[in-house]
Amino acid sequence: MLSDSNKIKLNREKVGFCRFKKLDDKYLLTNDVGYYYFLEPDKFKDFMEGKLKRESDIYQELKDKGFIRDDFDIDEMIKTCSSCNISSIGGPSLHIIVVTLRCNFKCIYCQASRRSMEEKQYDMDVKTAKRVVDTIFESPSKVITIEFQGGEPLVNWPVVKFIVEYAREKNRTEKKKLLISLVSNFSLMTEEKYKFLTEKEVSLCTSLDGPEELQNRNRPLPNGNGYRLTTSWINKIKKDEQDKTKKGHACYYLSALATISRFSLKYPKEIIDEYVKWGFRGIHLRPLSFLGFSGGPAKEKIGYSPEEFMEFWREAMDYIIEINVRGKLFYERGVRIMLTKILTDRDPGFLDLRSPCGAAIGQLVYNHDGKVYTCDEGRMVKDDTFMLGDVNKDTYKKIISNPKVKTMVTASILDNLSCDYCVYKPYCGVCPVLAYALYGNLFPQVINTDRCKVHKEMFDYVFRKLQNERTGKTFNQWVTLPKTKA
């Protein structure tokens, strides 16, 4: 809505479709192609009333970005739209396999509702694993990523090994672009396992929440020091990376994930320093989802408000920018994804920030028992609301044709929601699973949800920083980094 509608008369013949908001002392405009522009209040008034001079630089820039209706190059906009901010639907490409729910850690926020090491009934067997791989390769997507999760995947090493070998063998005839990754706490890693994973080109990811005291508080290992076990392998893998890079060999770079609990909030700089210390090029500062063990009564102990999280996040981001200004390139992955959508015509492929979301059409999750879910979050809900089928009973076609797939698409198309009025719509997305888990409704009042509040403040921060020449230069470096295999 126009804040001064009585003073501005919208010229519908000249003004192209756009969304806008007052951000500090300027107006931010965005359109469905994903372009943005800042205008001073007087120029914003001229724009809305169609009074900008055609020969002015502002007019030309707005015209080139599709904001001027009577001088609109529709062919160019369609060409841009085809590669920018529009979800391509070619079948799910991300396939998460939960080979076990058992885990030797007792993370306070465990979303997967881990099981004890004694409960072997929560391991996937080889027969089910074979059916999972066969189902995965029925996806029409030309790119397939298999990602092992748990529990702790290395608990069920024989099945991990079988899936890697079977998938590689199967792909000799299928000829898809096959990527395989494993998310692990590394406590059960051995030289033999590491050698196998390296030779089979399996990329590795671990969890690192910060310095030793914080890591062990968030991710306790009974009768052990989880931080030291995890970082001993981080140290080894990072040294191997350096050796391979020096020799000019291709390298799957180790990645790590940080989860922010209430206990993390007072350590924004220390968490960043920990990642820099181990040679990581960036960090993803992820808030809790409040699924699994992080929901319910535990939320009061380990959770926080959107305002508390954003205070932490802004301080961490300011510190990251300071590190870059001092000459060291280091990024925040969530912001890098946002910037890719804002500054480029590339789709970063991040399934949580797109419309519709990636549930079922971008990813599928195969639980230890063969049940297939819409997404990783879908399997973490305490019922089978988001279950699509079972590989031991159903074909890929039957699984992907489940009516729930259409429901998920409908529930996550931003045009159907109040998000359609938001200036950040071209870059954002919603999660129906989290909405269901937290509010009991696939269609909550999005603008009142914590997730929406956090995303809006993140985008506010990013667009404010984009106006600063020095920070804008840093952000452009983040989105032009060369691609790696991890």
Coordinates of C-alpha atoms in Angstrom, one line a residue:
M1 CA 0.0 0.0 0.0
L2 CA 1.1 3.6 -0.5
S3 CA 1.9 5.3 2.7
D4 CA 0.9 8.7 1.4
S5 CA -1.8 7.5 -1.0
N6 CA -3.6 10.8 -0.7
K7 CA -0.5 12.6 -2.1
I8 CA 0.5 10.1 -4.8
K9 CA -1.7 9.3 -7.8
L10 CA -0.6 6.0 -9.3
N11 CA -0.2 6.1 -13.0
R12 CA -1.2 2.5 -14.1
E13 CA -0.3 3.2 -17.7
K14 CA 3.3 3.9 -17.0
V15 CA 4.2 2.1 -13.8
G16 CA 5.1 -1.6 -14.1
F17 CA 4.0 -4.1 -11.5
C18 CA 6.2 -3.9 -8.4
R19 CA 6.2 -4.3 -4.7
F20 CA 7.8 -1.8 -2.4
K21 CA 8.4 -0.8 1.2
K22 CA 10.0 2.2 3.0
L23 CA 13.4 1.0 4.3
D24 CA 14.9 3.8 6.4
D25 CA 14.9 7.0 4.3
K26 CA 14.4 5.3 0.9
Y27 CA 11.8 3.2 -0.9
L28 CA 12.9 -0.3 -2.0
L29 CA 11.2 -1.6 -5.2
T30 CA 11.2 -5.3 -6.3
N31 CA 9.5 -7.1 -9.1
D32 CA 8.7 -10.8 -10.0
V33 CA 11.9 -11.1 -12.1
G34 CA 13.9 -10.5 -9.0
Y35 CA 15.2 -7.0 -9.8
Y36 CA 15.4 -4.3 -7.1
Y37 CA 15.9 -0.6 -7.0
F38 CA 16.1 2.1 -4.3
L39 CA 14.4 5.5 -4.8
E40 CA 14.5 8.7 -2.7
P41 CA 11.0 9.7 -1.6
D42 CA 10.7 12.5 -4.2
K43 CA 11.8 10.2 -7.0
F44 CA 9.5 7.4 -5.8
K45 CA 6.6 9.9 -6.1
D46 CA 7.7 10.8 -9.6
F47 CA 8.0 7.1 -10.5
M48 CA 4.6 6.2 -9.2
E49 CA 2.9 9.1 -10.9
G50 CA 4.8 8.4 -14.2
K51 CA 6.6 11.7 -14.1
L52 CA 10.2 10.5 -14.4
K53 CA 12.0 12.1 -17.4
R54 CA 12.7 9.5 -20.1
E55 CA 16.3 10.8 -20.6
S56 CA 17.2 10.5 -16.9
D57 CA 19.5 7.7 -15.7
I58 CA 16.9 6.6 -13.1
Y59 CA 14.3 6.1 -15.8
Q60 CA 16.7 4.1 -18.0
E61 CA 17.7 1.8 -15.1
L62 CA 14.1 1.3 -14.1
K63 CA 13.2 0.6 -17.7
D64 CA 16.0 -2.0 -18.0
K65 CA 14.8 -3.8 -14.9
G66 CA 11.2 -4.0 -16.0
F67 CA 9.7 -1.3 -13.7
I68 CA 8.3 0.9 -16.5
R69 CA 5.1 -0.4 -18.1
D70 CA 5.0 1.7 -21.2
D71 CA 8.6 0.9 -22.2
F72 CA 8.6 -2.8 -21.2
D73 CA 10.8 -5.4 -23.0
I74 CA 8.7 -8.5 -22.4
D75 CA 11.0 -10.8 -24.4
E76 CA 14.0 -9.8 -22.2
M77 CA 12.0 -10.2 -19.0
I78 CA 10.8 -13.7 -20.0
K79 CA 14.4 -14.7 -20.9
T80 CA 15.6 -13.5 -17.4
C81 CA 12.6 -15.2 -15.6
S82 CA 13.4 -18.5 -17.2
S83 CA 16.7 -18.7 -15.2
C84 CA 16.0 -16.5 -12.2
N85 CA 13.9 -17.1 -9.1
I86 CA 11.6 -19.5 -10.9
S87 CA 11.7 -23.1 -9.6
S88 CA 12.5 -25.6 -12.2
I89 CA 10.5 -28.8 -11.8
G90 CA 12.2 -31.8 -13.4
G91 CA 11.7 -34.3 -10.6
P92 CA 13.4 -34.4 -7.2
S93 CA 17.2 -34.2 -7.3
L94 CA 18.0 -34.3 -3.6
H95 CA 17.4 -37.8 -2.0
I96 CA 18.1 -38.0 1.7
I97 CA 18.6 -41.5 3.1
V98 CA 18.2 -42.1 6.8
V99 CA 20.2 -45.3 7.2
T100 CA 19.6 -45.4 11.0
L101 CA 18.0 -43.4 13.8
R102 CA 20.6 -44.6 16.3
C103 CA 23.2 -42.1 17.5
N104 CA 26.0 -42.1 20.1
F105 CA 25.6 -38.3 20.7
K106 CA 22.8 -36.7 22.7
C107 CA 22.4 -33.3 21.1
I108 CA 20.0 -31.2 23.0
Y109 CA 18.2 -30.0 19.9
C110 CA 18.1 -33.3 17.9
Q111 CA 15.4 -32.8 15.2
A112 CA 15.6 -36.5 14.1
S113 CA 14.5 -37.8 17.5
R114 CA 17.5 -40.1 17.8
R115 CA 17.4 -43.6 19.2
S116 CA 19.8 -45.3 21.6
M117 CA 22.7 -47.3 20.3
E118 CA 21.0 -50.5 21.5
E119 CA 17.9 -50.1 19.4
K120 CA 19.1 -51.8 16.2
Q121 CA 15.5 -52.1 14.9
Y122 CA 16.0 -48.5 13.7
D123 CA 18.7 -49.5 11.2
M124 CA 17.9 -49.8 7.4
D125 CA 18.6 -53.3 6.0
V126 CA 20.3 -54.0 2.7
K127 CA 17.0 -55.1 0.9
T128 CA 15.4 -51.8 1.7
A129 CA 18.5 -49.9 0.8
K130 CA 18.5 -51.5 -2.7
R131 CA 14.9 -50.6 -3.2
V132 CA 15.7 -47.0 -2.1
V133 CA 18.5 -46.7 -4.7
D134 CA 16.3 -48.2 -7.4
T135 CA 13.5 -45.7 -6.6
I136 CA 15.9 -42.8 -6.6
F137 CA 17.1 -43.5 -10.1
E138 CA 13.5 -43.5 -11.3
S139 CA 13.5 -39.7 -10.8
P140 CA 13.6 -38.0 -14.2
S141 CA 16.1 -35.4 -12.8
K142 CA 19.4 -35.5 -14.7
V143 CA 21.2 -34.5 -11.4
I144 CA 20.9 -36.8 -8.4
T145 CA 22.3 -36.1 -5.0
I146 CA 22.2 -38.8 -2.4
E147 CA 22.7 -37.6 1.2
F148 CA 23.2 -39.8 4.2
Q149 CA 21.7 -38.6 7.4
G150 CA 20.6 -40.2 10.7
G151 CA 20.9 -40.6 13.6
E152 CA 24.6 -41.1 12.9
P153 CA 25.0 -42.7 9.5
L154 CA 28.3 -44.4 10.4
V155 CA 26.5 -46.5 13.0
N156 CA 25.1 -48.5 10.0
W157 CA 28.3 -48.5 8.0
P158 CA 27.6 -51.7 6.0
V159 CA 24.5 -50.2 4.5
V160 CA 26.2 -46.8 3.8
K161 CA 29.0 -48.7 2.0
F162 CA 26.4 -50.9 0.0
I163 CA 24.4 -47.8 -1.1
V164 CA 27.5 -46.0 -2.3
E165 CA 28.8 -48.9 -4.3
Y166 CA 25.4 -49.9 -5.7
A167 CA 24.6 -46.3 -6.7
R168 CA 27.9 -45.8 -8.4
E169 CA 27.5 -49.1 -10.3
K170 CA 23.9 -48.3 -11.3
N171 CA 24.9 -44.9 -12.6
R172 CA 27.3 -46.5 -15.1
T173 CA 24.2 -47.2 -17.2
E174 CA 21.9 -44.4 -16.0
K175 CA 24.6 -41.8 -16.6
K176 CA 23.2 -39.1 -14.4
K177 CA 25.3 -36.5 -12.7
L178 CA 25.6 -38.3 -9.3
L179 CA 26.7 -36.6 -6.1
I180 CA 26.9 -38.4 -2.8
S181 CA 27.4 -36.8 0.6
L182 CA 27.5 -37.9 4.2
V183 CA 26.6 -35.9 7.3
S184 CA 28.4 -37.2 10.3
N185 CA 29.7 -36.3 13.7
F186 CA 32.9 -38.2 12.8
S187 CA 33.1 -39.9 16.2
L188 CA 32.9 -43.4 14.5
M189 CA 35.1 -42.5 11.5
T190 CA 38.2 -44.7 10.9
E191 CA 41.0 -44.6 8.5
E192 CA 39.4 -47.5 6.5
K193 CA 36.1 -45.7 6.3
Y194 CA 37.7 -42.4 5.4
K195 CA 39.7 -44.0 2.6
F196 CA 36.6 -45.7 1.1
L197 CA 34.6 -42.4 1.2
T198 CA 37.5 -40.5 -0.4
E199 CA 38.0 -43.0 -3.1
K200 CA 34.3 -43.1 -3.9
E201 CA 34.1 -39.3 -4.0
V202 CA 31.7 -38.9 -1.2
S203 CA 31.6 -35.4 0.1
L204 CA 31.6 -34.9 3.9
C205 CA 29.7 -32.6 6.2
T206 CA 29.9 -32.4 10.0
S207 CA 28.3 -30.3 12.8
L208 CA 30.3 -27.6 14.5
D209 CA 28.4 -25.3 16.8
G210 CA 31.4 -23.4 18.1
P211 CA 34.2 -23.6 20.7
E212 CA 34.7 -26.7 22.8
E213 CA 32.6 -25.7 25.7
L214 CA 29.6 -24.7 23.6
Q215 CA 29.9 -27.7 21.2
N216 CA 29.9 -30.1 24.1
R217 CA 27.0 -28.4 25.8
N218 CA 24.9 -28.4 22.6
R219 CA 26.1 -31.8 21.4
P220 CA 27.1 -33.9 24.4
L221 CA 28.8 -37.3 23.9
P222 CA 28.2 -39.5 26.9
N223 CA 31.5 -40.6 28.5
G224 CA 33.5 -38.7 25.9
N225 CA 34.6 -35.3 24.4
G226 CA 32.6 -35.0 21.2
Y227 CA 34.3 -31.7 20.3
R228 CA 37.8 -33.3 20.3
L229 CA 36.6 -36.4 18.3
T230 CA 34.9 -34.2 15.7
T231 CA 37.7 -31.6 15.3
S232 CA 40.4 -34.2 15.1
W233 CA 38.9 -35.4 11.9
I234 CA 38.2 -31.8 10.7
N235 CA 41.9 -31.2 11.2
K236 CA 42.9 -34.3 9.2
I237 CA 40.5 -33.6 6.4
K238 CA 41.4 -30.0 6.1
K239 CA 45.1 -30.9 5.8
D240 CA 44.2 -33.4 3.1
E241 CA 42.3 -30.6 1.3
Q242 CA 45.4 -28.4 1.4
D243 CA 47.6 -31.1 0.0
K244 CA 45.3 -31.9 -2.8
T245 CA 44.8 -28.2 -3.7
K246 CA 48.6 -27.7 -3.8
K247 CA 49.0 -30.6 -6.1
G248 CA 46.2 -29.4 -8.4
H249 CA 43.9 -32.3 -7.7
A250 CA 40.1 -32.1 -7.6
C251 CA 38.8 -31.8 -4.0
Y252 CA 35.5 -32.3 -2.2
Y253 CA 35.8 -29.6 0.4
L254 CA 34.6 -30.5 3.9
S255 CA 31.6 -28.4 5.0
A256 CA 30.1 -27.9 8.5
L257 CA 26.8 -26.9 10.0
A258 CA 26.2 -24.7 13.0
T259 CA 22.9 -24.9 14.9
I260 CA 22.1 -22.0 17.2
S261 CA 20.7 -22.9 20.6
R262 CA 19.9 -20.5 23.5
F263 CA 23.4 -21.3 24.8
S264 CA 24.9 -20.1 21.5
L265 CA 23.5 -16.6 21.7
K266 CA 26.3 -15.0 23.7
Y267 CA 29.1 -16.3 21.4
P268 CA 28.5 -14.7 18.0
K269 CA 32.2 -13.8 17.5
E270 CA 33.6 -16.9 19.1
I271 CA 31.5 -19.2 16.8
I272 CA 32.8 -17.4 13.7
D273 CA 36.4 -17.5 15.0
E274 CA 36.0 -21.3 15.4
Y275 CA 35.1 -21.7 11.8
V276 CA 37.9 -19.4 10.7
K277 CA 40.4 -21.4 12.9
W278 CA 39.6 -24.7 11.1
G279 CA 39.9 -23.2 7.7
F280 CA 36.2 -23.1 6.6
R281 CA 35.3 -20.6 4.0
G282 CA 31.9 -19.8 5.5
I283 CA 29.2 -20.6 8.0
H284 CA 25.5 -21.1 8.0
L285 CA 23.9 -19.6 11.1
R286 CA 20.8 -21.7 11.4
P287 CA 18.0 -21.1 14.0
L288 CA 16.3 -24.0 15.6
S289 CA 13.4 -25.6 13.8
F290 CA 11.7 -26.8 17.0
L291 CA 11.1 -30.2 15.5
G292 CA 12.0 -33.5 17.2
F293 CA 13.6 -33.0 20.6
S294 CA 14.0 -29.3 20.1
G295 CA 10.2 -28.8 20.3
G296 CA 7.7 -29.2 23.1
P297 CA 8.9 -28.6 26.6
A298 CA 12.6 -28.4 25.5
K299 CA 11.7 -25.2 23.5
E300 CA 11.5 -23.2 26.7
K301 CA 15.0 -24.3 27.8
I302 CA 17.0 -24.2 24.6
G303 CA 14.8 -21.9 22.4
Y304 CA 14.6 -18.1 21.9
S305 CA 12.4 -15.4 20.4
P306 CA 12.9 -14.1 16.9
E307 CA 14.2 -10.8 18.4
E308 CA 16.8 -12.7 20.5
F309 CA 18.0 -14.7 17.5
M310 CA 18.2 -11.6 15.3
E311 CA 20.3 -9.7 17.9
F312 CA 22.8 -12.6 17.8
W313 CA 22.6 -12.9 14.0
R314 CA 23.2 -9.2 13.3
E315 CA 26.2 -9.2 15.6
A316 CA 27.6 -12.2 13.9
M317 CA 27.0 -10.7 10.5
D318 CA 28.7 -7.5 11.4
Y319 CA 31.7 -9.4 12.6
I320 CA 31.8 -11.5 9.4
I321 CA 31.7 -8.3 7.3
E322 CA 34.5 -6.9 9.5
I323 CA 36.6 -10.0 8.7
N324 CA 36.1 -9.5 5.0
V325 CA 37.0 -5.8 5.2
R326 CA 40.3 -6.9 6.9
G327 CA 41.0 -8.9 3.8
K328 CA 39.9 -12.4 4.5
L329 CA 37.0 -13.8 2.4
F330 CA 34.5 -15.5 4.6
Y331 CA 30.8 -15.7 4.0
E332 CA 27.5 -16.5 5.7
R333 CA 25.8 -19.2 3.6
G334 CA 22.2 -18.2 4.2
V335 CA 23.0 -14.6 3.2
R336 CA 25.0 -15.9 0.2
I337 CA 22.0 -17.8 -1.0
M338 CA 19.8 -14.7 -0.6
L339 CA 22.4 -12.6 -2.5
T340 CA 22.5 -15.1 -5.3
K341 CA 18.8 -14.7 -5.8
I342 CA 19.0 -10.9 -5.4
L343 CA 22.2 -10.1 -7.5
T344 CA 22.3 -12.8 -10.1
D345 CA 20.1 -14.7 -12.6
R346 CA 21.2 -18.1 -11.1
D347 CA 18.9 -20.3 -9.1
P348 CA 21.0 -21.3 -6.0
G349 CA 18.9 -24.5 -5.6
F350 CA 18.1 -23.9 -2.0
L351 CA 14.8 -25.6 -1.4
D352 CA 13.7 -23.6 1.6
L353 CA 13.7 -20.3 -0.2
R354 CA 11.7 -20.8 -3.3
S355 CA 8.0 -20.9 -4.5
P356 CA 6.8 -23.6 -4.4
C357 CA 9.2 -25.1 -1.8
G358 CA 11.2 -28.2 -2.5
A359 CA 9.1 -30.7 -0.6
A360 CA 8.6 -33.8 -2.9
I361 CA 9.3 -31.9 -6.1
G362 CA 12.9 -31.0 -5.2
Q363 CA 13.7 -33.6 -2.5
L364 CA 12.5 -36.9 -1.1
V365 CA 13.5 -38.5 2.2
Y366 CA 13.8 -42.3 2.7
N367 CA 13.4 -43.4 6.3
H368 CA 15.2 -46.4 7.8
D369 CA 12.1 -48.5 7.3
G370 CA 11.5 -47.6 3.6
K371 CA 8.9 -45.0 4.2
V372 CA 9.2 -42.0 1.9
Y373 CA 8.5 -38.4 3.1
T374 CA 8.1 -35.1 1.4
C375 CA 11.3 -33.7 2.9
D376 CA 13.7 -33.9 5.8
E377 CA 11.4 -31.9 8.0
G378 CA 8.4 -34.1 7.0
R379 CA 10.0 -37.2 8.5
M380 CA 10.6 -35.3 11.8
V381 CA 7.0 -34.7 12.5
K382 CA 5.7 -37.2 15.0
D383 CA 3.0 -38.6 12.7
D384 CA 2.9 -39.7 9.1
T385 CA 1.1 -36.6 7.7
F386 CA 3.9 -36.1 5.2
M387 CA 4.5 -39.7 4.3
L388 CA 4.1 -40.4 0.5
G389 CA 4.6 -44.1 0.4
D390 CA 7.0 -47.0 1.0
V391 CA 9.7 -48.2 -1.3
N392 CA 9.0 -51.8 -0.2
K393 CA 5.4 -51.5 -1.5
D394 CA 5.1 -48.6 -3.9
T395 CA 6.6 -47.6 -7.2
Y396 CA 8.3 -44.2 -7.7
K397 CA 5.3 -43.2 -9.9
K398 CA 2.8 -44.0 -7.1
I399 CA 4.9 -42.2 -4.5
I400 CA 5.3 -39.0 -6.5
S401 CA 1.7 -39.1 -7.6
N402 CA 0.5 -39.0 -4.0
P403 CA -2.1 -36.2 -3.6
K404 CA 0.0 -34.8 -0.8
V405 CA 2.5 -33.6 -3.3
K406 CA 0.0 -31.3 -4.8
T407 CA -1.0 -30.1 -1.4
M408 CA 2.6 -29.2 -0.5
V409 CA 2.9 -27.3 -3.8
T410 CA -0.3 -25.4 -3.2
A411 CA 0.6 -24.7 0.4
S412 CA 4.0 -23.2 -0.5
I413 CA 3.2 -21.1 -3.6
L414 CA 3.6 -17.6 -2.3
D415 CA 1.0 -16.2 -4.6
N416 CA -1.6 -18.0 -2.5
L417 CA -0.5 -16.4 0.7
S418 CA -0.2 -12.9 2.2
C419 CA 3.4 -13.2 1.0
D420 CA 2.2 -12.0 -2.4
Y421 CA 2.2 -8.5 -1.0
C422 CA 5.7 -8.6 0.5
V423 CA 8.6 -6.8 -1.2
Y424 CA 10.8 -9.8 -0.5
K425 CA 8.5 -12.3 -2.2
P426 CA 10.9 -12.8 -5.2
Y427 CA 13.6 -14.2 -2.9
C428 CA 11.7 -16.0 -0.2
G429 CA 9.8 -19.2 0.6
V430 CA 7.7 -20.8 3.3
C431 CA 7.8 -24.3 4.9
P432 CA 4.3 -26.0 5.2
V433 CA 5.8 -28.7 7.4
L434 CA 7.1 -26.2 10.0
A435 CA 3.7 -24.4 9.8
Y436 CA 1.9 -27.7 10.5
A437 CA 4.3 -28.7 13.3
L438 CA 4.2 -25.3 15.1
Y439 CA 0.7 -24.1 14.3
G440 CA -1.3 -27.1 13.3
N441 CA -2.1 -25.6 9.9
L442 CA -0.5 -25.7 6.5
F443 CA -1.8 -22.2 5.8
P444 CA -1.1 -20.1 8.9
Q445 CA -1.1 -16.4 9.0
V446 CA 2.5 -16.3 7.6
I447 CA 3.3 -12.7 8.6
N448 CA 2.7 -13.6 12.3
T449 CA 5.1 -16.6 12.3
D450 CA 8.6 -16.5 13.8
R451 CA 10.1 -17.7 10.6
C452 CA 8.6 -14.8 8.6
K453 CA 9.8 -12.3 11.2
V454 CA 13.3 -13.7 11.0
H455 CA 13.4 -13.7 7.2
K456 CA 12.1 -10.2 6.9
E457 CA 14.7 -8.8 9.3
M458 CA 17.4 -10.8 7.5
F459 CA 16.4 -9.3 4.1
D460 CA 16.2 -5.8 5.7
Y461 CA 19.7 -6.2 6.9
V462 CA 21.0 -7.5 3.5
F463 CA 19.3 -4.6 1.5
R464 CA 20.6 -2.0 4.0
K465 CA 24.1 -3.4 3.6
L466 CA 23.8 -3.5 -0.2
Q467 CA 23.6 0.3 -0.2
N468 CA 27.0 0.6 1.4
E469 CA 29.7 0.6 -1.3
R470 CA 32.2 -1.4 0.8
T471 CA 29.8 -4.0 2.0
G472 CA 28.2 -4.2 -1.5
K473 CA 31.6 -5.1 -2.9
T474 CA 32.0 -7.8 -0.3
F475 CA 28.6 -9.3 -1.1
N476 CA 29.3 -9.3 -4.8
Q477 CA 32.5 -11.3 -4.0
W478 CA 30.4 -13.9 -2.2
V479 CA 28.2 -14.6 -5.1
T480 CA 31.1 -14.7 -7.7
L481 CA 33.1 -17.3 -5.8
P482 CA 34.1 -20.2 -8.0
K483 CA 32.0 -23.3 -7.6
T484 CA 33.5 -26.3 -5.6
K485 CA 32.4 -29.9 -5.3
A486 CA 31.0 -29.2 -1.8

